PDB file of C-alpha atoms in Angstrom:
ATOM      1  CA  MET A   1     114.357  31.240 117.713  1.00 66.00           C
ATOM      2  CA  THR A   2     110.993  29.099 116.574  1.00 81.00           C
ATOM      3  CA  PRO A   3     108.790  30.417 113.896  1.00 77.00           C
ATOM      4  CA  ARG A   4     105.978  30.897 116.724  1.00 81.00           C
ATOM      5  CA  SER A   5     107.824  33.177 118.767  1.00 82.00           C
ATOM      6  CA  PHE A   6     108.836  35.107 115.211  1.00 76.00           C
ATOM      7  CA  ILE A   7     105.356  35.601 114.366  1.00 79.00           C
ATOM      8  CA  GLY A   8     104.473  36.610 118.179  1.00 83.00           C
ATOM      9  CA  PHE A   9     107.069  39.437 117.759  1.00 82.00           C
ATOM     10  CA  PHE A  10     105.291  41.040 115.142  1.00 78.00           C
ATOM     11  CA  ARG A  11     101.999  40.919 117.413  1.00 83.00           C
ATOM     12  CA  THR A  12     103.672  43.169 119.828  1.00 88.00           C
ATOM     13  CA  ARG A  13     103.679  46.920 119.853  1.00 88.00           C
ATOM     14  CA  THR A  14     107.546  47.134 118.795  1.00 89.00           C
ATOM     15  CA  GLY A  15     107.151  44.413 115.981  1.00 87.00           C
ATOM     16  CA  LYS A  16     104.177  46.354 114.553  1.00 89.00           C
ATOM     17  CA  LEU A  17     106.002  49.373 114.216  1.00 90.00           C
ATOM     18  CA  LEU A  18     109.033  47.661 112.935  1.00 89.00           C
ATOM     19  CA  LEU A  19     106.791  46.163 110.084  1.00 88.00           C
ATOM     20  CA  PHE A  20     105.104  49.219 109.227  1.00 91.00           C
ATOM     21  CA  GLY A  21     108.450  50.880 108.704  1.00 92.00           C
ATOM     22  CA  ALA A  22     109.816  47.983 106.652  1.00 92.00           C
ATOM     23  CA  VAL A  23     106.915  47.982 104.463  1.00 92.00           C
ATOM     24  CA  LEU A  24     107.106  51.871 104.068  1.00 93.00           C
ATOM     25  CA  ALA A  25     110.854  51.805 103.138  1.00 93.00           C
ATOM     26  CA  PHE A  26     110.193  48.964 100.592  1.00 93.00           C
ATOM     27  CA  GLY A  27     107.088  51.116  98.971  1.00 93.00           C
ATOM     28  CA  LEU A  28     109.478  54.001  98.822  1.00 92.00           C
ATOM     29  CA  PHE A  29     112.298  52.045  96.954  1.00 92.00           C
ATOM     30  CA  LEU A  30     109.700  50.458  94.440  1.00 90.00           C
ATOM     31  CA  TYR A  31     108.356  54.297  93.748  1.00 90.00           C
ATOM     32  CA  SER A  32     111.821  55.594  93.139  1.00 89.00           C
ATOM     33  CA  GLN A  33     112.943  52.672  90.938  1.00 87.00           C
ATOM     34  CA  THR A  34     110.071  53.009  88.810  1.00 86.00           C
ATOM     35  CA  ARG A  35     110.219  56.887  88.386  1.00 81.00           C
ATOM     36  CA  ALA A  36     113.880  56.468  87.395  1.00 74.00           C
ATOM     37  CA  GLY A  37     113.080  54.231  84.616  1.00 68.00           C
ATOM     38  CA  THR A  38     110.411  56.114  82.770  1.00 66.00           C
ATOM     39  CA  PRO A  39     112.242  58.634  80.221  1.00 62.00           C
ATOM     40  CA  ARG A  40     111.418  62.600  80.500  1.00 61.00           C
ATOM     41  CA  THR A  41     109.575  63.946  77.545  1.00 61.00           C
ATOM     42  CA  GLU A  42     110.137  67.431  76.472  1.00 59.00           C
ATOM     43  CA  PRO A  43     106.984  69.429  75.408  1.00 56.00           C
ATOM     44  CA  VAL A  44     107.038  69.936  71.541  1.00 54.00           C
ATOM     45  CA  SER A  45     105.582  73.067  70.280  1.00 55.00           C
ATOM     46  CA  VAL A  46     102.826  72.089  67.428  1.00 54.00           C
ATOM     47  CA  PRO A  47     101.961  74.802  65.081  1.00 56.00           C
ATOM     48  CA  ALA A  48      98.486  75.772  64.846  1.00 58.00           C
ATOM     49  CA  THR A  49      96.573  74.241  61.964  1.00 63.00           C
ATOM     50  CA  ASP A  50      93.234  75.233  60.596  1.00 60.00           C
ATOM     51  CA  PRO A  51      90.795  72.216  61.060  1.00 65.00           C
ATOM     52  CA  ALA A  52      89.126  73.056  57.653  1.00 67.00           C
ATOM     53  CA  THR A  53      91.981  73.112  55.344  1.00 69.00           C
ATOM     54  CA  ASN A  54      94.605  71.454  57.517  1.00 71.00           C
ATOM     55  CA  LYS A  55      97.027  74.064  57.164  1.00 72.00           C
ATOM     56  CA  PRO A  56      99.206  75.798  59.202  1.00 73.00           C
ATOM     57  CA  GLN A  57      97.744  79.239  60.364  1.00 73.00           C
ATOM     58  CA  VAL A  58      99.524  82.417  59.522  1.00 74.00           C
ATOM     59  CA  ILE A  59      99.377  85.681  61.994  1.00 76.00           C
ATOM     60  CA  GLU A  60      99.268  88.915  60.200  1.00 78.00           C
ATOM     61  CA  THR A  61      99.131  92.199  61.901  1.00 79.00           C
ATOM     62  CA  VAL A  62      97.240  94.820  59.817  1.00 77.00           C
ATOM     63  CA  GLN A  63      97.855  98.669  60.337  1.00 78.00           C
ATOM     64  CA  ARG A  64      95.485 101.275  59.441  1.00 76.00           C
ATOM     65  CA  GLY A  65      95.713 105.002  59.462  1.00 76.00           C
ATOM     66  CA  LEU A  66      93.703 106.815  62.195  1.00 77.00           C
ATOM     67  CA  GLN A  67      90.894 109.137  60.883  1.00 77.00           C
ATOM     68  CA  VAL A  68      89.925 112.163  62.964  1.00 78.00           C
ATOM     69  CA  PHE A  69      86.231 112.135  63.956  1.00 79.00           C
ATOM     70  CA  GLN A  70      84.340 115.079  62.928  1.00 82.00           C
ATOM     71  CA  PRO A  71      81.056 115.060  63.742  1.00 83.00           C
ATOM     72  CA  PRO A  72      78.206 116.555  61.528  1.00 85.00           C
ATOM     73  CA  PRO A  73      77.182 120.233  62.188  1.00 87.00           C
ATOM     74  CA  PRO A  74      74.011 120.569  63.992  1.00 86.00           C
ATOM     75  CA  LYS A  75      70.572 121.442  61.787  1.00 85.00           C
ATOM     76  CA  PRO A  76      69.464 125.006  62.403  1.00 85.00           C
ATOM     77  CA  GLU A  77      65.831 124.898  63.914  1.00 84.00           C
ATOM     78  CA  PRO A  78      63.186 126.651  62.060  1.00 80.00           C
ATOM     79  CA  PRO A  79      61.574 129.772  63.678  1.00 79.00           C
ATOM     80  CA  PRO A  80      58.253 129.123  65.212  1.00 76.00           C
ATOM     81  CA  GLN A  81      55.434 130.220  62.957  1.00 74.00           C
ATOM     82  CA  PRO A  82      52.570 132.174  64.760  1.00 64.00           C
ATOM     83  CA  PRO A  83      49.057 130.510  63.986  1.00 64.00           C
ATOM     84  CA  ALA A  84      46.931 132.555  61.621  1.00 59.00           C
ATOM     85  CA  SER A  85      44.231 133.576  63.986  1.00 61.00           C
ATOM     86  CA  GLU A  86      46.737 135.072  66.442  1.00 56.00           C
ATOM     87  CA  THR A  87      46.274 138.687  67.355  1.00 59.00           C
ATOM     88  CA  ARG A  88      49.026 140.767  68.763  1.00 64.00           C
ATOM     89  CA  VAL A  89      48.094 142.853  71.857  1.00 64.00           C
ATOM     90  CA  SER A  90      50.764 145.544  73.008  1.00 66.00           C
ATOM     91  CA  VAL A  91      51.457 145.455  76.660  1.00 68.00           C
ATOM     92  CA  GLU A  92      52.388 148.302  78.592  1.00 73.00           C
ATOM     93  CA  PRO A  93      54.624 148.172  81.397  1.00 74.00           C
ATOM     94  CA  LEU A  94      53.024 148.531  84.879  1.00 73.00           C
ATOM     95  CA  GLN A  95      53.670 151.817  86.533  1.00 77.00           C
ATOM     96  CA  ILE A  96      54.307 151.424  90.074  1.00 79.00           C
ATOM     97  CA  LYS A  97      53.931 154.553  92.228  1.00 80.00           C
ATOM     98  CA  ALA A  98      56.631 154.907  95.016  1.00 80.00           C
ATOM     99  CA  PRO A  99      54.835 155.586  98.438  1.00 83.00           C
ATOM    100  CA  GLU A 100      54.653 159.421  99.602  1.00 84.00           C
ATOM    101  CA  PRO A 101      57.154 160.007 102.092  1.00 83.00           C
ATOM    102  CA  PRO A 102      55.309 161.200 105.507  1.00 78.00           C
ATOM    103  CA  PRO A 103      55.321 164.978 106.051  1.00 77.00           C
ATOM    104  CA  PRO A 104      58.233 166.263 108.185  1.00 74.00           C
ATOM    105  CA  PRO A 105      57.355 167.343 111.581  1.00 64.00           C
ATOM    106  CA  PRO A 106      57.032 171.213 112.152  1.00 61.00           C
ATOM    107  CA  PRO A 107      60.262 172.651 113.302  1.00 60.00           C
ATOM    108  CA  ILE A 108      60.529 173.901 116.746  1.00 54.00           C
ATOM    109  CA  SER A 109      60.045 177.558 116.948  1.00 50.00           C
ATOM    110  CA  LEU A 110      61.537 179.346 119.784  1.00 49.00           C
ATOM    111  CA  PHE A 111      60.372 182.811 120.774  1.00 50.00           C
ATOM    112  CA  ALA A 112      63.020 185.277 122.472  1.00 53.00           C
ATOM    113  CA  GLU A 113      61.699 188.253 124.603  1.00 55.00           C
ATOM    114  CA  SER A 114      64.589 190.978 124.707  1.00 58.00           C
ATOM    115  CA  ALA A 115      64.341 193.703 127.128  1.00 57.00           C
ATOM    116  CA  SER A 116      65.167 196.413 124.832  1.00 58.00           C
ATOM    117  CA  GLN A 117      61.536 195.798 123.343  1.00 54.00           C
ATOM    118  CA  ALA A 118      58.644 197.990 124.709  1.00 52.00           C
ATOM    119  CA  PRO A 119      56.820 196.315 127.448  1.00 55.00           C
ATOM    120  CA  GLU A 120      53.198 195.187 126.547  1.00 61.00           C
ATOM    121  CA  THR A 121      50.446 194.771 128.703  1.00 57.00           C
ATOM    122  CA  LYS A 122      49.596 191.018 129.217  1.00 57.00           C
ATOM    123  CA  SER A 123      46.285 189.737 129.978  1.00 59.00           C
ATOM    124  CA  LEU A 124      45.745 185.962 131.614  1.00 55.00           C
ATOM    125  CA  SER A 125      43.583 183.696 129.634  1.00 67.00           C
ATOM    126  CA  PRO A 126      40.148 182.726 131.295  1.00 72.00           C
ATOM    127  CA  ASP A 127      41.121 178.989 130.501  1.00 77.00           C
ATOM    128  CA  PHE A 128      43.365 177.608 133.029  1.00 79.00           C
ATOM    129  CA  ALA A 129      44.463 174.332 135.030  1.00 82.00           C
ATOM    130  CA  PRO A 130      44.978 173.552 138.658  1.00 81.00           C
ATOM    131  CA  PHE A 131      48.443 173.745 139.935  1.00 81.00           C
ATOM    132  CA  GLY A 132      50.268 170.308 140.263  1.00 81.00           C
ATOM    133  CA  ARG A 133      48.622 169.061 137.055  1.00 83.00           C
ATOM    134  CA  LEU A 134      50.944 166.294 135.392  1.00 86.00           C
ATOM    135  CA  ILE A 135      51.557 166.851 131.928  1.00 88.00           C
ATOM    136  CA  SER A 136      52.960 163.903 129.829  1.00 90.00           C
ATOM    137  CA  CYS A 137      55.786 165.049 127.695  1.00 90.00           C
ATOM    138  CA  GLU A 138      58.549 163.445 125.517  1.00 92.00           C
ATOM    139  CA  THR A 139      61.789 164.861 125.247  1.00 89.00           C
ATOM    140  CA  VAL A 140      62.867 165.985 121.748  1.00 89.00           C
ATOM    141  CA  ILE A 141      66.905 166.725 122.306  1.00 85.00           C
ATOM    142  CA  THR A 142      69.481 164.558 124.495  1.00 83.00           C
ATOM    143  CA  VAL A 143      70.484 166.230 127.926  1.00 80.00           C
ATOM    144  CA  ASP A 144      73.894 165.618 128.371  1.00 76.00           C
ATOM    145  CA  SER A 145      75.374 165.569 131.839  1.00 71.00           C
ATOM    146  CA  SER A 146      78.886 166.805 130.490  1.00 72.00           C
ATOM    147  CA  ALA A 147      76.876 170.211 129.061  1.00 71.00           C
ATOM    148  CA  ILE A 148      74.588 171.328 131.831  1.00 71.00           C
ATOM    149  CA  GLN A 149      73.670 174.259 130.108  1.00 72.00           C
ATOM    150  CA  THR A 150      71.750 172.079 127.274  1.00 75.00           C
ATOM    151  CA  PRO A 151      68.063 173.048 127.542  1.00 85.00           C
ATOM    152  CA  ILE A 152      65.378 170.657 127.982  1.00 88.00           C
ATOM    153  CA  ILE A 153      62.810 170.640 124.958  1.00 90.00           C
ATOM    154  CA  GLY A 154      60.064 168.184 124.517  1.00 92.00           C
ATOM    155  CA  LEU A 155      56.695 167.843 123.113  1.00 93.00           C
ATOM    156  CA  ILE A 156      53.278 167.152 124.832  1.00 92.00           C
ATOM    157  CA  THR A 157      51.954 163.841 123.986  1.00 93.00           C
ATOM    158  CA  GLU A 158      48.435 163.989 125.211  1.00 92.00           C
ATOM    159  CA  ASP A 159      45.550 166.722 125.086  1.00 91.00           C
ATOM    160  CA  VAL A 160      45.057 168.376 128.847  1.00 89.00           C
ATOM    161  CA  TYR A 161      41.588 169.262 129.590  1.00 89.00           C
ATOM    162  CA  HIS A 162      40.153 170.820 132.681  1.00 84.00           C
ATOM    163  CA  ALA A 163      36.326 171.420 133.039  1.00 83.00           C
ATOM    164  CA  GLY A 164      35.820 170.182 129.776  1.00 84.00           C
ATOM    165  CA  ARG A 165      37.883 172.725 127.917  1.00 86.00           C
ATOM    166  CA  LEU A 166      41.093 171.952 126.148  1.00 88.00           C
ATOM    167  CA  ILE A 167      43.890 173.827 128.111  1.00 87.00           C
ATOM    168  CA  ILE A 168      47.229 172.536 126.131  1.00 88.00           C
ATOM    169  CA  PRO A 169      46.743 170.617 122.958  1.00 90.00           C
ATOM    170  CA  ALA A 170      48.943 167.919 122.096  1.00 91.00           C
ATOM    171  CA  GLY A 171      52.223 168.825 120.272  1.00 91.00           C
ATOM    172  CA  THR A 172      52.942 171.881 122.289  1.00 93.00           C
ATOM    173  CA  GLU A 173      56.478 172.403 122.960  1.00 93.00           C
ATOM    174  CA  VAL A 174      57.658 172.329 126.597  1.00 92.00           C
ATOM    175  CA  HIS A 175      61.091 174.392 127.340  1.00 91.00           C
ATOM    176  CA  GLY A 176      63.046 174.079 130.545  1.00 89.00           C
ATOM    177  CA  THR A 177      66.818 174.038 132.052  1.00 86.00           C
ATOM    178  CA  ALA A 178      68.390 171.242 133.452  1.00 84.00           C
ATOM    179  CA  ALA A 179      70.368 171.004 136.584  1.00 79.00           C
ATOM    180  CA  THR A 180      72.444 168.461 138.685  1.00 75.00           C
ATOM    181  CA  ASP A 181      70.893 166.913 141.639  1.00 73.00           C
ATOM    182  CA  ARG A 182      73.771 166.664 144.274  1.00 71.00           C
ATOM    183  CA  LYS A 183      71.778 164.342 146.798  1.00 72.00           C
ATOM    184  CA  ARG A 184      70.995 161.737 144.110  1.00 68.00           C
ATOM    185  CA  GLU A 185      73.809 162.412 141.603  1.00 68.00           C
ATOM    186  CA  ARG A 186      71.407 162.691 138.753  1.00 75.00           C
ATOM    187  CA  LEU A 187      70.241 165.220 136.406  1.00 76.00           C
ATOM    188  CA  ALA A 188      67.293 167.307 137.714  1.00 78.00           C
ATOM    189  CA  SER A 189      65.359 170.214 136.138  1.00 79.00           C
ATOM    190  CA  GLY A 190      64.718 173.614 136.722  1.00 77.00           C
ATOM    191  CA  ASN A 191      61.281 174.727 138.389  1.00 80.00           C
ATOM    192  CA  ALA A 192      60.388 177.393 135.395  1.00 84.00           C
ATOM    193  CA  TRP A 193      58.641 175.845 132.103  1.00 86.00           C
ATOM    194  CA  THR A 194      57.726 177.582 129.173  1.00 89.00           C
ATOM    195  CA  LEU A 195      55.029 176.155 126.768  1.00 88.00           C
ATOM    196  CA  VAL A 196      55.437 177.225 123.097  1.00 90.00           C
ATOM    197  CA  TRP A 197      52.042 176.628 121.171  1.00 86.00           C
ATOM    198  CA  GLN A 198      52.148 175.657 117.564  1.00 82.00           C
ATOM    199  CA  THR A 199      49.544 178.203 116.252  1.00 77.00           C
TER     200      THR A 199
END
C-alpha cells in the first residue's frame, strides 16, 4: 500500500468516519487518565471567625420567660357638659287619635202580622209607581240551593222616582221567597215581594 493510497482512503466517507472514531477514542482515553491522576479532596469545615477580632464565633442560645400581655384599661369618657346658654324645653308626646269606626248599618227589622190581631182598615197611598218598574237591589244574605226555605232579603240601592215624587227610598228592605226553576235548573224567586221602610 502506497502512502498516496493510504491518504486517499481517509478522504472517502468510510475513512473519514474511521478517523473521527479514532480521534474520539484517543480524547476519551486522555480525559480518563487525567481524571484518575488528580487526588480527591474532601471538604474541610472551617469554623466561622469574626473578621474584627479574628476569633471563632460562639453560638449562644438565650431563653427568656414569656410575659402575659395586659392591655391598659380604657379611659372613661367625661360626660358632655351643656352650654351655658342652653334652655331646657319640655316636650310632650304627640297623641294620635284613632280614627272613629263607621257607624254600623241599621239592623234588618221584620214585621210579622198574625191572624189573631184585629183587622184594620188599610188605605192606599196616593204615591205609586207603574207596574213592571225595575228596582235595583242587592242581596243581604246568601240563598242556598240546599235550603230552599231560605228567604231572599235585599236592600234597594237607588231611589225610585215617579212623576217627580220619591216612591221608594234607597235602603228600603225587600223580602221574598226562593223557588226552584225546573226548566233552567237554577234558583228562582216567588212572585210576591214585600217592601219594608226604615222609618
